[in-house]
């Protein structure tokens, strides 16, 4: 793995700890996500399902809510794991959620290695279109 200066092990550990909090009685598919913020803090989130299945909140939803609730900031790096602790690719909707709060050059640990947010969500729609 290239030395990007990102504490990937710490991030993945935070994602794995968050995964342990997942509420997934319907899919039995726990997910944990963690992000390094530009002020140095690490925030995380887990998925929370609902008896009305379509209302399921992905782990990334919890993460961006926590980001706002704990002072905001920009995501420099992101890691997401499944129930086995293996790297998981964020779903399309969640890539959009993350894009909104990206720091310049934001990177993600993915199943194909470290990728930038622009690589996993090319030509993204974003706040710039509404300015
Ligand atoms: N899930 C996430 O939390 N994040 C993703 O990026 C992919 C999917 C959750 C939603 C649902 O609770 C479970 O994984 C199965 O789809």
mmCIF file with all atom_site columns, N, CA and C and ligand atoms in Angstrom, residues 23-24 27 29 31 46-49 56-60 80 88-91 94, ligand 1:
data_model
loop_
_atom_site.group_PDB
_atom_site.id
_atom_site.type_symbol
_atom_site.label_atom_id
_atom_site.label_alt_id
_atom_site.label_comp_id
_atom_site.label_asym_id
_atom_site.label_entity_id
_atom_site.label_seq_id
_atom_site.pdbx_PDB_ins_code
_atom_site.Cartn_x
_atom_site.Cartn_y
_atom_site.Cartn_z
_atom_site.occupancy
_atom_site.B_iso_or_equiv
_atom_site.pdbx_formal_charge
_atom_site.auth_seq_id
_atom_site.auth_comp_id
_atom_site.auth_asym_id
_atom_site.auth_atom_id
_atom_site.pdbx_PDB_model_num
ATOM   1  N N  . UNK A 1 23 ? -27.473 -1.815 13.044 1.00 0.00 ? 23 UNK A N  1
ATOM   2  C CA . UNK A 1 23 ? -28.810 -2.362 13.326 1.00 0.00 ? 23 UNK A CA 1
ATOM   3  C C  . UNK A 1 23 ? -29.346 -2.922 12.016 1.00 0.00 ? 23 UNK A C  1
ATOM   4  N N  . UNK A 1 24 ? -29.211 -4.242 11.855 1.00 0.00 ? 24 UNK A N  1
ATOM   5  C CA . UNK A 1 24 ? -29.502 -4.851 10.549 1.00 0.00 ? 24 UNK A CA 1
ATOM   6  C C  . UNK A 1 24 ? -30.338 -6.123 10.683 1.00 0.00 ? 24 UNK A C  1
ATOM   7  N N  . UNK A 1 27 ? -31.462 -7.343 6.720  1.00 0.00 ? 27 UNK A N  1
ATOM   8  C CA . UNK A 1 27 ? -30.468 -7.851 5.765  1.00 0.00 ? 27 UNK A CA 1
ATOM   9  C C  . UNK A 1 27 ? -29.386 -8.695 6.442  1.00 0.00 ? 27 UNK A C  1
ATOM   10 N N  . UNK A 1 29 ? -26.679 -7.605 7.213  1.00 0.00 ? 29 UNK A N  1
ATOM   11 C CA . UNK A 1 29 ? -25.489 -7.171 6.485  1.00 0.00 ? 29 UNK A CA 1
ATOM   12 C C  . UNK A 1 29 ? -24.963 -5.885 7.139  1.00 0.00 ? 29 UNK A C  1
ATOM   13 N N  . UNK A 1 31 ? -22.608 -2.821 8.146  1.00 0.00 ? 31 UNK A N  1
ATOM   14 C CA . UNK A 1 31 ? -21.614 -1.990 7.464  1.00 0.00 ? 31 UNK A CA 1
ATOM   15 C C  . UNK A 1 31 ? -21.121 -0.928 8.442  1.00 0.00 ? 31 UNK A C  1
ATOM   16 N N  . UNK A 1 46 ? -22.692 3.639  11.254 1.00 0.00 ? 46 UNK A N  1
ATOM   17 C CA . UNK A 1 46 ? -23.128 2.285  10.905 1.00 0.00 ? 46 UNK A CA 1
ATOM   18 C C  . UNK A 1 46 ? -24.478 2.366  10.200 1.00 0.00 ? 46 UNK A C  1
ATOM   19 N N  . UNK A 1 47 ? -24.827 1.289  9.525  1.00 0.00 ? 47 UNK A N  1
ATOM   20 C CA . UNK A 1 47 ? -26.144 1.274  8.881  1.00 0.00 ? 47 UNK A CA 1
ATOM   21 C C  . UNK A 1 47 ? -27.247 0.959  9.898  1.00 0.00 ? 47 UNK A C  1
ATOM   22 N N  . UNK A 1 48 ? -28.398 1.555  9.659  1.00 0.00 ? 48 UNK A N  1
ATOM   23 C CA . UNK A 1 48 ? -29.559 1.410  10.541 1.00 0.00 ? 48 UNK A CA 1
ATOM   24 C C  . UNK A 1 48 ? -30.777 1.125  9.661  1.00 0.00 ? 48 UNK A C  1
ATOM   25 N N  . UNK A 1 49 ? -31.288 -0.097 9.786  1.00 0.00 ? 49 UNK A N  1
ATOM   26 C CA . UNK A 1 49 ? -32.412 -0.500 8.929  1.00 0.00 ? 49 UNK A CA 1
ATOM   27 C C  . UNK A 1 49 ? -33.745 -0.188 9.592  1.00 0.00 ? 49 UNK A C  1
ATOM   28 N N  . UNK A 1 56 ? -34.092 2.377  5.044  1.00 0.00 ? 56 UNK A N  1
ATOM   29 C CA . UNK A 1 56 ? -32.753 2.029  5.550  1.00 0.00 ? 56 UNK A CA 1
ATOM   30 C C  . UNK A 1 56 ? -31.769 3.181  5.385  1.00 0.00 ? 56 UNK A C  1
ATOM   31 N N  . UNK A 1 57 ? -31.019 3.417  6.448  1.00 0.00 ? 57 UNK A N  1
ATOM   32 C CA . UNK A 1 57 ? -29.960 4.425  6.406  1.00 0.00 ? 57 UNK A CA 1
ATOM   33 C C  . UNK A 1 57 ? -28.623 3.707  6.260  1.00 0.00 ? 57 UNK A C  1
ATOM   34 N N  . UNK A 1 58 ? -27.892 4.042  5.216  1.00 0.00 ? 58 UNK A N  1
ATOM   35 C CA . UNK A 1 58 ? -26.566 3.464  5.042  1.00 0.00 ? 58 UNK A CA 1
ATOM   36 C C  . UNK A 1 58 ? -25.610 4.012  6.106  1.00 0.00 ? 58 UNK A C  1
ATOM   37 N N  . UNK A 1 59 ? -24.521 3.305  6.309  1.00 0.00 ? 59 UNK A N  1
ATOM   38 C CA . UNK A 1 59 ? -23.517 3.743  7.282  1.00 0.00 ? 59 UNK A CA 1
ATOM   39 C C  . UNK A 1 59 ? -23.011 5.154  6.966  1.00 0.00 ? 59 UNK A C  1
ATOM   40 N N  . UNK A 1 60 ? -22.923 5.470  5.686  1.00 0.00 ? 60 UNK A N  1
ATOM   41 C CA . UNK A 1 60 ? -22.410 6.777  5.278  1.00 0.00 ? 60 UNK A CA 1
ATOM   42 C C  . UNK A 1 60 ? -23.372 7.904  5.659  1.00 0.00 ? 60 UNK A C  1
ATOM   43 N N  . UNK A 1 80 ? -14.585 1.888  4.496  1.00 0.00 ? 80 UNK A N  1
ATOM   44 C CA . UNK A 1 80 ? -15.887 1.275  4.753  1.00 0.00 ? 80 UNK A CA 1
ATOM   45 C C  . UNK A 1 80 ? -15.678 -0.235 4.785  1.00 0.00 ? 80 UNK A C  1
ATOM   46 N N  . UNK A 1 88 ? -15.338 -2.404 1.746  1.00 0.00 ? 88 UNK A N  1
ATOM   47 C CA . UNK A 1 88 ? -16.589 -2.402 0.983  1.00 0.00 ? 88 UNK A CA 1
ATOM   48 C C  . UNK A 1 88 ? -16.648 -1.118 0.162  1.00 0.00 ? 88 UNK A C  1
ATOM   49 N N  . UNK A 1 89 ? -17.123 -1.250 -1.042 1.00 0.00 ? 89 UNK A N  1
ATOM   50 C CA . UNK A 1 89 ? -17.279 -0.086 -1.911 1.00 0.00 ? 89 UNK A CA 1
ATOM   51 C C  . UNK A 1 89 ? -18.557 0.640  -1.524 1.00 0.00 ? 89 UNK A C  1
ATOM   52 N N  . UNK A 1 90 ? -18.502 1.935  -1.246 1.00 0.00 ? 90 UNK A N  1
ATOM   53 C CA . UNK A 1 90 ? -19.741 2.644  -0.927 1.00 0.00 ? 90 UNK A CA 1
ATOM   54 C C  . UNK A 1 90 ? -20.703 2.630  -2.122 1.00 0.00 ? 90 UNK A C  1
ATOM   55 N N  . UNK A 1 91 ? -21.972 2.488  -1.839 1.00 0.00 ? 91 UNK A N  1
ATOM   56 C CA . UNK A 1 91 ? -22.964 2.456  -2.919 1.00 0.00 ? 91 UNK A CA 1
ATOM   57 C C  . UNK A 1 91 ? -22.994 3.809  -3.630 1.00 0.00 ? 91 UNK A C  1
ATOM   58 N N  . UNK A 1 94 ? -24.269 6.795  -1.738 1.00 0.00 ? 94 UNK A N  1
ATOM   59 C CA . UNK A 1 94 ? -23.354 7.217  -0.674 1.00 0.00 ? 94 UNK A CA 1
ATOM   60 C C  . UNK A 1 94 ? -22.110 7.899  -1.224 1.00 0.00 ? 94 UNK A C  1
HETATM 61 N N1 . LIG B 2 .  ? -25.158 -0.378 2.983  1.00 0.00 ? 1  LIG B N1 1
HETATM 62 C C1 . LIG B 2 .  ? -24.449 0.635  3.575  1.00 0.00 ? 1  LIG B C1 1
HETATM 63 O O1 . LIG B 2 .  ? -24.608 0.903  4.774  1.00 0.00 ? 1  LIG B O1 1
HETATM 64 N N2 . LIG B 2 .  ? -23.589 1.348  2.806  1.00 0.00 ? 1  LIG B N2 1
HETATM 65 C C2 . LIG B 2 .  ? -23.288 1.083  1.506  1.00 0.00 ? 1  LIG B C2 1
HETATM 66 O O2 . LIG B 2 .  ? -22.528 1.826  0.876  1.00 0.00 ? 1  LIG B O2 1
HETATM 67 C C3 . LIG B 2 .  ? -23.854 -0.120 0.882  1.00 0.00 ? 1  LIG B C3 1
HETATM 68 C C4 . LIG B 2 .  ? -25.023 -0.723 1.582  1.00 0.00 ? 1  LIG B C4 1
HETATM 69 C C5 . LIG B 2 .  ? -26.113 -1.146 3.799  1.00 0.00 ? 1  LIG B C5 1
HETATM 70 C C6 . LIG B 2 .  ? -27.561 -0.837 3.555  1.00 0.00 ? 1  LIG B C6 1
HETATM 71 C C7 . LIG B 2 .  ? -28.241 -2.092 4.050  1.00 0.00 ? 1  LIG B C7 1
HETATM 72 O O3 . LIG B 2 .  ? -28.495 -1.953 5.455  1.00 0.00 ? 1  LIG B O3 1
HETATM 73 C C8 . LIG B 2 .  ? -27.212 -3.193 3.840  1.00 0.00 ? 1  LIG B C8 1
HETATM 74 O O4 . LIG B 2 .  ? -25.988 -2.526 3.571  1.00 0.00 ? 1  LIG B O4 1
HETATM 75 C C9 . LIG B 2 .  ? -27.538 -4.116 2.693  1.00 0.00 ? 1  LIG B C9 1
HETATM 76 O O5 . LIG B 2 .  ? -27.808 -3.398 1.540  1.00 0.00 ? 1  LIG B O5 1
#
